[in-house]
XYZ file of C-alpha atoms in Angstrom:
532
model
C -27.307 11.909 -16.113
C -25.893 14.541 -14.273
C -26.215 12.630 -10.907
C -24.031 10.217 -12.940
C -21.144 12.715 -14.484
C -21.148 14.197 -10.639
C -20.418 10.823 -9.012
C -17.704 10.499 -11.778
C -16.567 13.516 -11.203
C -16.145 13.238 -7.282
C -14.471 9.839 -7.933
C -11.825 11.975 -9.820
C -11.925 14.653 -6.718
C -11.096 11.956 -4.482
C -7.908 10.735 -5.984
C -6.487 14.433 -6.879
C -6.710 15.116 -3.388
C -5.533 11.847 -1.572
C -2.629 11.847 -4.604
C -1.728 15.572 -4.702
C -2.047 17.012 -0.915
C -3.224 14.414 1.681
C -0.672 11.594 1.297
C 2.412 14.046 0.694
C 1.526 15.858 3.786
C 1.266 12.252 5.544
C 4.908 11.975 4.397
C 6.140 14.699 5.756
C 4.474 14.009 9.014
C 5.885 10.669 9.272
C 9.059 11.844 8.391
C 8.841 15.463 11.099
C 7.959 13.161 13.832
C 10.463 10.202 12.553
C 7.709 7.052 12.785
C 9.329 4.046 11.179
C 8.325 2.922 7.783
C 6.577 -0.394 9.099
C 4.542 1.257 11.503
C 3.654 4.919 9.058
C 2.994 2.407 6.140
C 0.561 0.316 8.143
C -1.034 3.767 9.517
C -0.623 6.881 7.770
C -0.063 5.507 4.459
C -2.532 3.026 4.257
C -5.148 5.815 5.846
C -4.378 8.029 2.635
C -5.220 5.328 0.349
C -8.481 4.328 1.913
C -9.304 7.743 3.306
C -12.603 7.599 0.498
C -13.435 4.244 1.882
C -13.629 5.829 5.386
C -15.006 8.955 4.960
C -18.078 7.096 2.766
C -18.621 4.743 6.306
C -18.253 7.847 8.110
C -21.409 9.491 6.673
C -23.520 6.381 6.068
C -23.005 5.892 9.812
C -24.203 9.569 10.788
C -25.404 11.093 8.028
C -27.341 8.759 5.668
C -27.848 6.556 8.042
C -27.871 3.446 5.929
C -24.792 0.586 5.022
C -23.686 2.175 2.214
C -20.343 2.470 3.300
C -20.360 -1.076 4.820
C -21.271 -1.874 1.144
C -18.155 0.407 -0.509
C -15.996 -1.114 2.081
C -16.418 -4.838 1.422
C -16.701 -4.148 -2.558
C -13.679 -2.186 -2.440
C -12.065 -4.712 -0.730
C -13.110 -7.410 -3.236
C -12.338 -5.478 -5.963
C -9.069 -4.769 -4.518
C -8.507 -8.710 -3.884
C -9.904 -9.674 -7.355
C -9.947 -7.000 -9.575
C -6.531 -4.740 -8.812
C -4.715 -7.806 -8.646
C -6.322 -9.598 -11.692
C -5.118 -6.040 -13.990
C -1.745 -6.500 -12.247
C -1.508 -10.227 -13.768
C -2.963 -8.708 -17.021
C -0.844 -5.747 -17.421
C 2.484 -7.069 -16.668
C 4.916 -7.783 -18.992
C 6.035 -10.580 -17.090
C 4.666 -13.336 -15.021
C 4.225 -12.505 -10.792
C 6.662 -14.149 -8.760
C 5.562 -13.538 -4.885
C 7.088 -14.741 -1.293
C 5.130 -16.452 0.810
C 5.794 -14.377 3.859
C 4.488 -10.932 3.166
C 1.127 -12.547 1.851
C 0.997 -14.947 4.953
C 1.050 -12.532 7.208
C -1.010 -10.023 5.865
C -3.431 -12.880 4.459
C -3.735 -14.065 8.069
C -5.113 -10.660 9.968
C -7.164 -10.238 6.699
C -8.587 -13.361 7.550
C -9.196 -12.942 10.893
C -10.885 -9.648 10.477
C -13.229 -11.128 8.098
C -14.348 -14.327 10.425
C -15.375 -11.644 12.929
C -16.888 -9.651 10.871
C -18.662 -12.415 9.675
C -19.639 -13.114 13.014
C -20.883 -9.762 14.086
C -22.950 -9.562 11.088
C -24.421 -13.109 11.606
C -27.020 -11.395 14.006
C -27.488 -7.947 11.938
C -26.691 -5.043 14.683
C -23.367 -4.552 15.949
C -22.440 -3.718 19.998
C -19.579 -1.443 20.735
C -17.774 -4.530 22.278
C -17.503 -6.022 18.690
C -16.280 -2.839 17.068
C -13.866 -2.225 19.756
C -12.676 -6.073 19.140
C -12.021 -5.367 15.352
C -10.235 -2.212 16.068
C -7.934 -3.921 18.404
C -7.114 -6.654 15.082
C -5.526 -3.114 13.918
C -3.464 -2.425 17.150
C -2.156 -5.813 16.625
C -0.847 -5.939 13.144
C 0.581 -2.110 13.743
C 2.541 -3.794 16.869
C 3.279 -7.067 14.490
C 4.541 -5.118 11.932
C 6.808 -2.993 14.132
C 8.481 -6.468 14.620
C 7.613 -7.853 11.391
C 11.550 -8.397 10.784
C 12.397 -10.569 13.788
C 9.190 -12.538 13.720
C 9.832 -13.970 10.201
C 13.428 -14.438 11.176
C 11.405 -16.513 14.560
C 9.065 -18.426 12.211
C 11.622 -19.335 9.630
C 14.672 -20.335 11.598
C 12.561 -22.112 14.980
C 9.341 -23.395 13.434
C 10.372 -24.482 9.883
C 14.121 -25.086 10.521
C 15.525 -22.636 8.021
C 19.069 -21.681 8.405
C 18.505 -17.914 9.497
C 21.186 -16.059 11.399
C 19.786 -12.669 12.232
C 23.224 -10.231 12.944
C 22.681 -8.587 15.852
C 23.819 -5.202 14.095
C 20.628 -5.209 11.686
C 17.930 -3.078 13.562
C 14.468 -5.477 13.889
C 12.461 -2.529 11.658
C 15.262 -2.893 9.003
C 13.963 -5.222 5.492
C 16.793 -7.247 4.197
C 17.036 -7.093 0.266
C 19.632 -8.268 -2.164
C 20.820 -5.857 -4.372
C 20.243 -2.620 -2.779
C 18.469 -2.697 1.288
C 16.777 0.666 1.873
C 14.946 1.570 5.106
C 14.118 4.847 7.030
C 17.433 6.481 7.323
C 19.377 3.480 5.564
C 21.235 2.361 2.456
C 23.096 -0.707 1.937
C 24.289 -2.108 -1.108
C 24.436 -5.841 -0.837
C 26.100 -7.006 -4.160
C 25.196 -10.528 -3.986
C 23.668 -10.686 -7.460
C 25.689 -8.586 -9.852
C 23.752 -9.294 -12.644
C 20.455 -7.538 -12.303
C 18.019 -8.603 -14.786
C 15.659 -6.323 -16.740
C 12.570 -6.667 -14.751
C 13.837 -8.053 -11.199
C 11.581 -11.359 -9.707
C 10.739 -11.033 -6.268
C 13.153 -13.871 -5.540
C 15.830 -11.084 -6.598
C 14.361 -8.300 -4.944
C 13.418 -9.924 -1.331
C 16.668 -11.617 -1.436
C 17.405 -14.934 0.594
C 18.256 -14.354 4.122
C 20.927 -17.254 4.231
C 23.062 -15.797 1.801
C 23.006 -12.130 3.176
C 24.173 -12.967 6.797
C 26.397 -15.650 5.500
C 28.129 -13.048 3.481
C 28.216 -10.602 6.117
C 29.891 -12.968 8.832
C 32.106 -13.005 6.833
C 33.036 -9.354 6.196
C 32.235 -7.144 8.649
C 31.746 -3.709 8.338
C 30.921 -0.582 10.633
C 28.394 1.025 8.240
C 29.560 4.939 8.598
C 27.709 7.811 10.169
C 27.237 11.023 8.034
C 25.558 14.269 9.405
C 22.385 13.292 8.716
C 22.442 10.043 10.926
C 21.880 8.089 7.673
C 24.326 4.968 6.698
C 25.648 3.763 4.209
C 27.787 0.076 4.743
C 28.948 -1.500 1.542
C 29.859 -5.596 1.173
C 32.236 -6.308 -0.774
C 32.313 -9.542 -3.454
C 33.664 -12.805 -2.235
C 36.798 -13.408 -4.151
C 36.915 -14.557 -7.655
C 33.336 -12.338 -8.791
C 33.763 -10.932 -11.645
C 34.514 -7.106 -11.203
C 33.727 -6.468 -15.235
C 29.634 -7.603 -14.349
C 29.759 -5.586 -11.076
C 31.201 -2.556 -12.898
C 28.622 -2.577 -15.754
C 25.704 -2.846 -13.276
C 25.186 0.611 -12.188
C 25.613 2.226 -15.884
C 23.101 -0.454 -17.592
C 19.606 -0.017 -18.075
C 18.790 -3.206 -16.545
C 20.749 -2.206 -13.374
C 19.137 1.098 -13.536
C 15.231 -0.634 -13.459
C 16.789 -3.112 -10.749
C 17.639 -0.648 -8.564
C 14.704 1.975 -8.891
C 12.348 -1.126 -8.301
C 14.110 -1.955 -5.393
C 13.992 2.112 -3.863
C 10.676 2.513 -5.022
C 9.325 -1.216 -3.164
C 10.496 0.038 0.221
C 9.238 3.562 0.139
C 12.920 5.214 0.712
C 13.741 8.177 3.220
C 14.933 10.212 -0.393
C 16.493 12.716 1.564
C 18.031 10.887 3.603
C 19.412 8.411 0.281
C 20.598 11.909 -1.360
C 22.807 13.042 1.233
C 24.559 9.444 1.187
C 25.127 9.451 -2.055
C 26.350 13.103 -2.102
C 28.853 11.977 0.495
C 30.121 8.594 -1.254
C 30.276 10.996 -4.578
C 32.453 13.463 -3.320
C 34.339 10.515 -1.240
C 34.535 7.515 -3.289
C 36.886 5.688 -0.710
C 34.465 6.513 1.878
C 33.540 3.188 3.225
C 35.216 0.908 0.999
C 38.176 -0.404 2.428
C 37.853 -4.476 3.056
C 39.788 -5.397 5.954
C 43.628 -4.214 4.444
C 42.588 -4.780 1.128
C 42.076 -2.056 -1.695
C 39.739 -3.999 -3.474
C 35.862 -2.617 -3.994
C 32.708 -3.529 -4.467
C 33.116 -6.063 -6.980
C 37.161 -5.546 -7.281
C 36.710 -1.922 -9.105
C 36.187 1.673 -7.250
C 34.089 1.984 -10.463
C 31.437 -0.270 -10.094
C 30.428 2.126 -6.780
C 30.165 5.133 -8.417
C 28.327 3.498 -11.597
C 25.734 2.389 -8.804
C 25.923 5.865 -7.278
C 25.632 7.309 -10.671
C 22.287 5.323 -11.164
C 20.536 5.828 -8.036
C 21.334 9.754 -8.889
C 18.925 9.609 -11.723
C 16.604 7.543 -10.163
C 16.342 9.879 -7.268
C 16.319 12.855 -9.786
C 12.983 10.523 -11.462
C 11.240 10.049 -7.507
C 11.732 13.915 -6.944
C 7.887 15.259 -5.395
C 6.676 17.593 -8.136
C 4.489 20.116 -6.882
C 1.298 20.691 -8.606
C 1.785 22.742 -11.932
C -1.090 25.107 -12.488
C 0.592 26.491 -15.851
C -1.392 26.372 -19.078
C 0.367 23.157 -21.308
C 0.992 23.314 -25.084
C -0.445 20.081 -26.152
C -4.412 20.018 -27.284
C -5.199 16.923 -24.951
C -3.333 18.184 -22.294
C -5.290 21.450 -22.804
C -8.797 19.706 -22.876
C -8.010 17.447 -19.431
C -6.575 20.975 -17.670
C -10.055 22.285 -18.667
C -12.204 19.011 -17.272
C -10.060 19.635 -13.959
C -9.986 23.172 -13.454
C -13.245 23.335 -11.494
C -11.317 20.693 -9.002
C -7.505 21.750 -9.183
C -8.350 25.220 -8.613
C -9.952 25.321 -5.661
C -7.575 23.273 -4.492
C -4.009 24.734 -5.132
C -5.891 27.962 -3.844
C -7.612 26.655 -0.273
C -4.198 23.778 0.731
C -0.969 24.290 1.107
C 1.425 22.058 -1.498
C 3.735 20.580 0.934
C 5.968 18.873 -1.980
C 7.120 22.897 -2.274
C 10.258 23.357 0.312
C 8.621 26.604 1.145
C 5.392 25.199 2.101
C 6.671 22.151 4.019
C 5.899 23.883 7.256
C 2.306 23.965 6.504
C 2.030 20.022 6.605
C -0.632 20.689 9.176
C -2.572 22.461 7.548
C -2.488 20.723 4.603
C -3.145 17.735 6.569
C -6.366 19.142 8.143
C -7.609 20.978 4.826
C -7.040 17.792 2.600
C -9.412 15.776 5.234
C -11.949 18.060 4.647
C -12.254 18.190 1.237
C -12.141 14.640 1.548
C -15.093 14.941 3.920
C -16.555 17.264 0.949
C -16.425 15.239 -2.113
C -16.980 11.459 0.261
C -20.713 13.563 1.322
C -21.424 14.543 -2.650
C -20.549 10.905 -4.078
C -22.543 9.566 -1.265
C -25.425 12.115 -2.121
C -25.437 11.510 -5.697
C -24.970 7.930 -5.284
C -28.378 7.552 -3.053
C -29.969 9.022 -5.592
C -29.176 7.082 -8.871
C -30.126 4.217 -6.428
C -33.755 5.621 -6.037
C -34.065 6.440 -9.475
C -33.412 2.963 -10.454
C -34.655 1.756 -7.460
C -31.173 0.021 -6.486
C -30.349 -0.647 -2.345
C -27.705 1.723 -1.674
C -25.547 -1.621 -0.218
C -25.520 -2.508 -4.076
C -24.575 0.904 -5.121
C -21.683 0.624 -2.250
C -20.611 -2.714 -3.699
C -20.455 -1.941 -7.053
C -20.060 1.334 -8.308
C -19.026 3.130 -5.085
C -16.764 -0.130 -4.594
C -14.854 1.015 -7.953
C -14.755 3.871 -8.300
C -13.125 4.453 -4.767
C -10.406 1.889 -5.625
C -9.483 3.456 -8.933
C -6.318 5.055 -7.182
C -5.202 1.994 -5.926
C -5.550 -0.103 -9.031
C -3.269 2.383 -11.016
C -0.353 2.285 -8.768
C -0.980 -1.225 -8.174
C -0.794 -1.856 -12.085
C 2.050 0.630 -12.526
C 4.428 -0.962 -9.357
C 3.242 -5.063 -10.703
C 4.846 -3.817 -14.292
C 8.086 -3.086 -12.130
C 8.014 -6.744 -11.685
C 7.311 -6.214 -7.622
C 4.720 -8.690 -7.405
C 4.680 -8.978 -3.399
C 4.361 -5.285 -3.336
C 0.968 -5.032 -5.397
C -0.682 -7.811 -3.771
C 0.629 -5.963 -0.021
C -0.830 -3.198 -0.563
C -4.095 -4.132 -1.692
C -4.368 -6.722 1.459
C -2.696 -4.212 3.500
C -5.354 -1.341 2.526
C -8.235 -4.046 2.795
C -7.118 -4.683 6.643
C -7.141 -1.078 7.251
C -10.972 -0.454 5.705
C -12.381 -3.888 7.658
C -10.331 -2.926 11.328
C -10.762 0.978 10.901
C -12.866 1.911 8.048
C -15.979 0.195 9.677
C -15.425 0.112 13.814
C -14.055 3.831 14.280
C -17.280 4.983 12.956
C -19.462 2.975 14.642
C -17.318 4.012 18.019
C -17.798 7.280 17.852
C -21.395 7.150 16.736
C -21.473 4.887 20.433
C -19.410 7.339 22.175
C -21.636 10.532 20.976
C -24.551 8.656 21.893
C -23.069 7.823 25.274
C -22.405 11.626 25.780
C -25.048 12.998 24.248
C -28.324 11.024 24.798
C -29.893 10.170 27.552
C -31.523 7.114 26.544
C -28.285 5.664 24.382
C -28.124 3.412 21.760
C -26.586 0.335 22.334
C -26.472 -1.062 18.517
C -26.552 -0.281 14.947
C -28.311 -2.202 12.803
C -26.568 -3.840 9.704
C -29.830 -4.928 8.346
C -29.287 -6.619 4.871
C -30.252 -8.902 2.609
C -27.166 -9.877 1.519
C -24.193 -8.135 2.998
C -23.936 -11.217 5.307
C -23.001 -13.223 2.415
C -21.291 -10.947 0.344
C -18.524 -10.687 3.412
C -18.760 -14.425 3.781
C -18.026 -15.134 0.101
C -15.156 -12.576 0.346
C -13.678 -14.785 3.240
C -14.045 -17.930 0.675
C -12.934 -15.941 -2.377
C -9.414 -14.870 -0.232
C -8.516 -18.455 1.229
C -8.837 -20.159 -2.431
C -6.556 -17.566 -4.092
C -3.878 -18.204 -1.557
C -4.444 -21.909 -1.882
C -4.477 -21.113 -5.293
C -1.511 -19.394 -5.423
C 0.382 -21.886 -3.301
C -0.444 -24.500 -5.755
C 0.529 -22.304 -8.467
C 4.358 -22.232 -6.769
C 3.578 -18.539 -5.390
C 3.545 -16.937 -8.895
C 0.319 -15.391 -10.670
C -0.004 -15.544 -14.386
C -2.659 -13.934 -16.955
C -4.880 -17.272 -16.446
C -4.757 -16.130 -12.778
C -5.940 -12.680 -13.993
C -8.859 -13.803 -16.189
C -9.895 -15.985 -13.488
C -10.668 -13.432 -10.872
C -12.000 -11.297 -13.173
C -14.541 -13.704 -13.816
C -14.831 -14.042 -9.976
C -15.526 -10.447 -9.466
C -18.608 -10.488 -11.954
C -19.542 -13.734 -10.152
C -19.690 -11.837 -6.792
C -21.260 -8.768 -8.012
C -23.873 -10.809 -9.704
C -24.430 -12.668 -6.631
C -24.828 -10.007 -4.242
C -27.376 -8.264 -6.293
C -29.020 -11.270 -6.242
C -28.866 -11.493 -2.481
C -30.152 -7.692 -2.266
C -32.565 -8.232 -4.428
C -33.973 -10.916 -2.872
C -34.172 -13.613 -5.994
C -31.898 -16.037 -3.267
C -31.609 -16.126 0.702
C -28.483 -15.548 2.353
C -27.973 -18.920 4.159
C -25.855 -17.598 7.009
C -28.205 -15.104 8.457
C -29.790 -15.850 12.181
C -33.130 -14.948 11.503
């Protein structure tokens, strides 16, 4: 039992730290050394979410020397696939509408990654050829991303014939959303929907690419430079809109939801966004002129400051809150400061909070610190882990695909539950495909490279494979590859939205899976795709 409460315990460990120090100092390092948002999301970002994930491969590899982190990694990843996104569906208030680009092309390097790993595994050891091949699928959607913007624009407009116009003003890193377009250093409010709904579809929130550049042929703006190199261009109505709807949108609570769902999907430069807005308060004809016209956004100087006015309170919401370490009034509160004292403290003592101005210097540190507690708590759950396994007698690849599998995915099924009530649909199922390509392309071959570059350094008579001897783990990452191409078909089918029967479906597939591989470990049916 106390093996048990302790692998608990460290699965609570894990997400203070990734949530509280390791990703905020990731922020500010992305935003010190000004890396775009495609390429820090796909890197830093995604490496704070998985960092568990890692770390476990990281000591099954050199430490334990055994797959269970090949085992967390692949039932993390179907958990993420089937289970996140099946309590998304679930806990929505409304039903999922996605675009088919962003799950395209993260689908398609998902899928990729899988058929080699499939592949590799086919013959149980792995060369460092075929980990250095998997970490280059990584390389490749980092440099796809980077260009994510122009290659849809490519895809769209030369291979299926849309109408696309890309303005040669609009950097390639740059997302283009209707209602409000945010990127690093960017804000742009596009007011081609004035009437922003309640909870915002992804139709409203991607916005359609047509529309945008044909309104913006037609009025062109300079976007203007403040001190702080952001910018801030705003399109005007076409005639006849009604200015009464555009006016009412910023002060509404619909418009207020609309908007924070649309700053919170693309992971906004907030400092940046709040010297804008500081500028266009104290300024409100900054920027608004339309050709010799006096008319505004939507006919009415007011409906720009009622939009200003709610992206104030939304920033004032998305402020980082350092970690509070005061004693709080109410009795629950009370009893969970108690159950994480033995973690927080240690903690706000040994690292550096980084979301403190005065600390923000220290990212470094925090940075380093924050990987090894990481290291810490990934070597304890491991520990603990092996050992319910040999008191039950379970193979630690089903510990790794079960409970392991959960429990280090727990962060990401909160905020994926939290952003899918938003209504962003794309963005939950993004980042759990986008977090599964970063466990399969780094999570598994970085470890195994440096285990074959210490060997090559350190040994004189290297080894020139590891062995990922299994039962069943073959199977388990070929029914994964199955499991992902029928949802998307599924999906497709479905007219790219997913519904509650979606949800109870893959929840049913997850048990399906888990019940299979433990079959497959424990040898009551043969994996049919092994060599030998």
């Amino acid at each position: 039992m106390l093996h048990l409460f302790g692998l608990i315990y460290m699965f609570v460990s894990l997400s203070i730290v990734c949530d509280e120090f390791f990703v905020p100092s990731l922020e500010v390092l992305t935003e010190k050394f000004d890396i775009s948002s495609d390429i820090s999301g796909a890197t830093f970002m995604a490496a704070g979410g998985s960092a568990p994930e890692f770390f476990t491969s990281v000591i099954g590899v050199f430490i334990a020397n055994n797959n269970v982190g090949i085992g967390t990694i692949v039932g993390s990843a179907t958990f993420n696939i089937l289970c996140v996104l099946a309590f998304c569906t679930l806990f929505s208030t409304t039903v999922l509408h996605l675009t088919w680009w962003p799950l395209f092309r993260d689908v398609s390097f998902y899928i990729v990654s899988l058929f080699m790993l499939v592949i590799f595994f086919m013959d149980e050891k792995i060369v460092w050829m075929e980990a250095l091949a998997l970490f280059i699928v990584y390389l490749l959607y980092i440099t796809f991303m980077k260009f994510n913007v122009a290659i849809e624009s490519w895809v769209k407009y030369k291979v299926l014939k849309f109408k696309i116009e890309v303005d040669e003003s609009i950097e390639e890193e740059e997302d283009l959303k209707n209602g409000i377009i945010v990127s690093k250093g960017n804000v742009t409010e596009n007011p081609l929907n004035n009437n922003f709904p309640d909870r915002p579809s992804a139709e409203q929130i991607t916005g359609h690419h047509e529309e945008f550049h044909h309104h913006h042929r037609e009025h062109h703006y300079t976007p203007n430079s403040y001190q702080n190199g952001s910018n801030v261009g705003i399109y005007p109505l076409t005639e006849g809109e009604n200015s009464e709807d555009a006016t009412s949108t910023g002060n509404n609570s619909g418009g207020k939801k609309q908007i924070e769902a649309i700053v919170d999907e693309n992971d906004t430069d907030l400092s940046a966004v709040k010297t804008t807005i500081k500028n266009q308060s104290r300024d409100p004809h900054h920027s608004m002129k339309r050709d010799e016209s006096s008319k505004t956004f939507g006919g009415d100087r007011r409906s720009t400051r009622g939009e200003i006015d709610a992206l104030k309170e939304i920033l004032e919401d998305n402020e980082p809150t350092p970690l509070d370490m005061s004693w709080p009034n109410e009795w629950h509160k009370q009893a969970l400061y108690l159950f994480l004292a033995p973690i927080l403290m240690p903690l706000w003592v040994t690292i550096p909070d980084v979301r403190k101005e005065e600390c923000r210097k220290w990212y470094p540190a925090t940075f380093i610190l924050s990987i090894l507690w990481i290291a810490g708590f990934s070597y304890l759950m491991v520990w603990w882990a092996n050992t319910i396994g040999e008191t039950f007698r379970l193979p630690t690849e089903i510990i790794g695909l079960t409970i392991l599998a959960a429990g280090t995915s727990i962060p990401d099924l909160i905020t994926s539950v939290i952003v899918a009530r938003k209504g962003l649909g794309d963005m939950a199922v993004s980042s759990s495909i986008g977090s599964n390509i970063f466990d399969v392309s780094i999570g598994m071959p970085v470890p195994w490279l440096l285990w074959f570059g210490k060997e090559a350094i350190l040994s004189d008579n290297p080894v020139t494979f590891i062995s990922v001897s299994s039962n069943g783990l073959i199977c388990s990452v070929g029914m994964l590859f199955v499991m992902l191409i029928v949802l998307v078909i599924a999906i497709a089918a479905s007219n790219w939205q997913m519904n509650k029967l979606f949800g109870i479906v893959m929840i049913i597939s997850y048990v399906i899976f888990c019940a299979f591989s433990v079959a497959l470990e424990m040898r009551y049916i043969e994996c049919p795709l092994k060599l030998c």
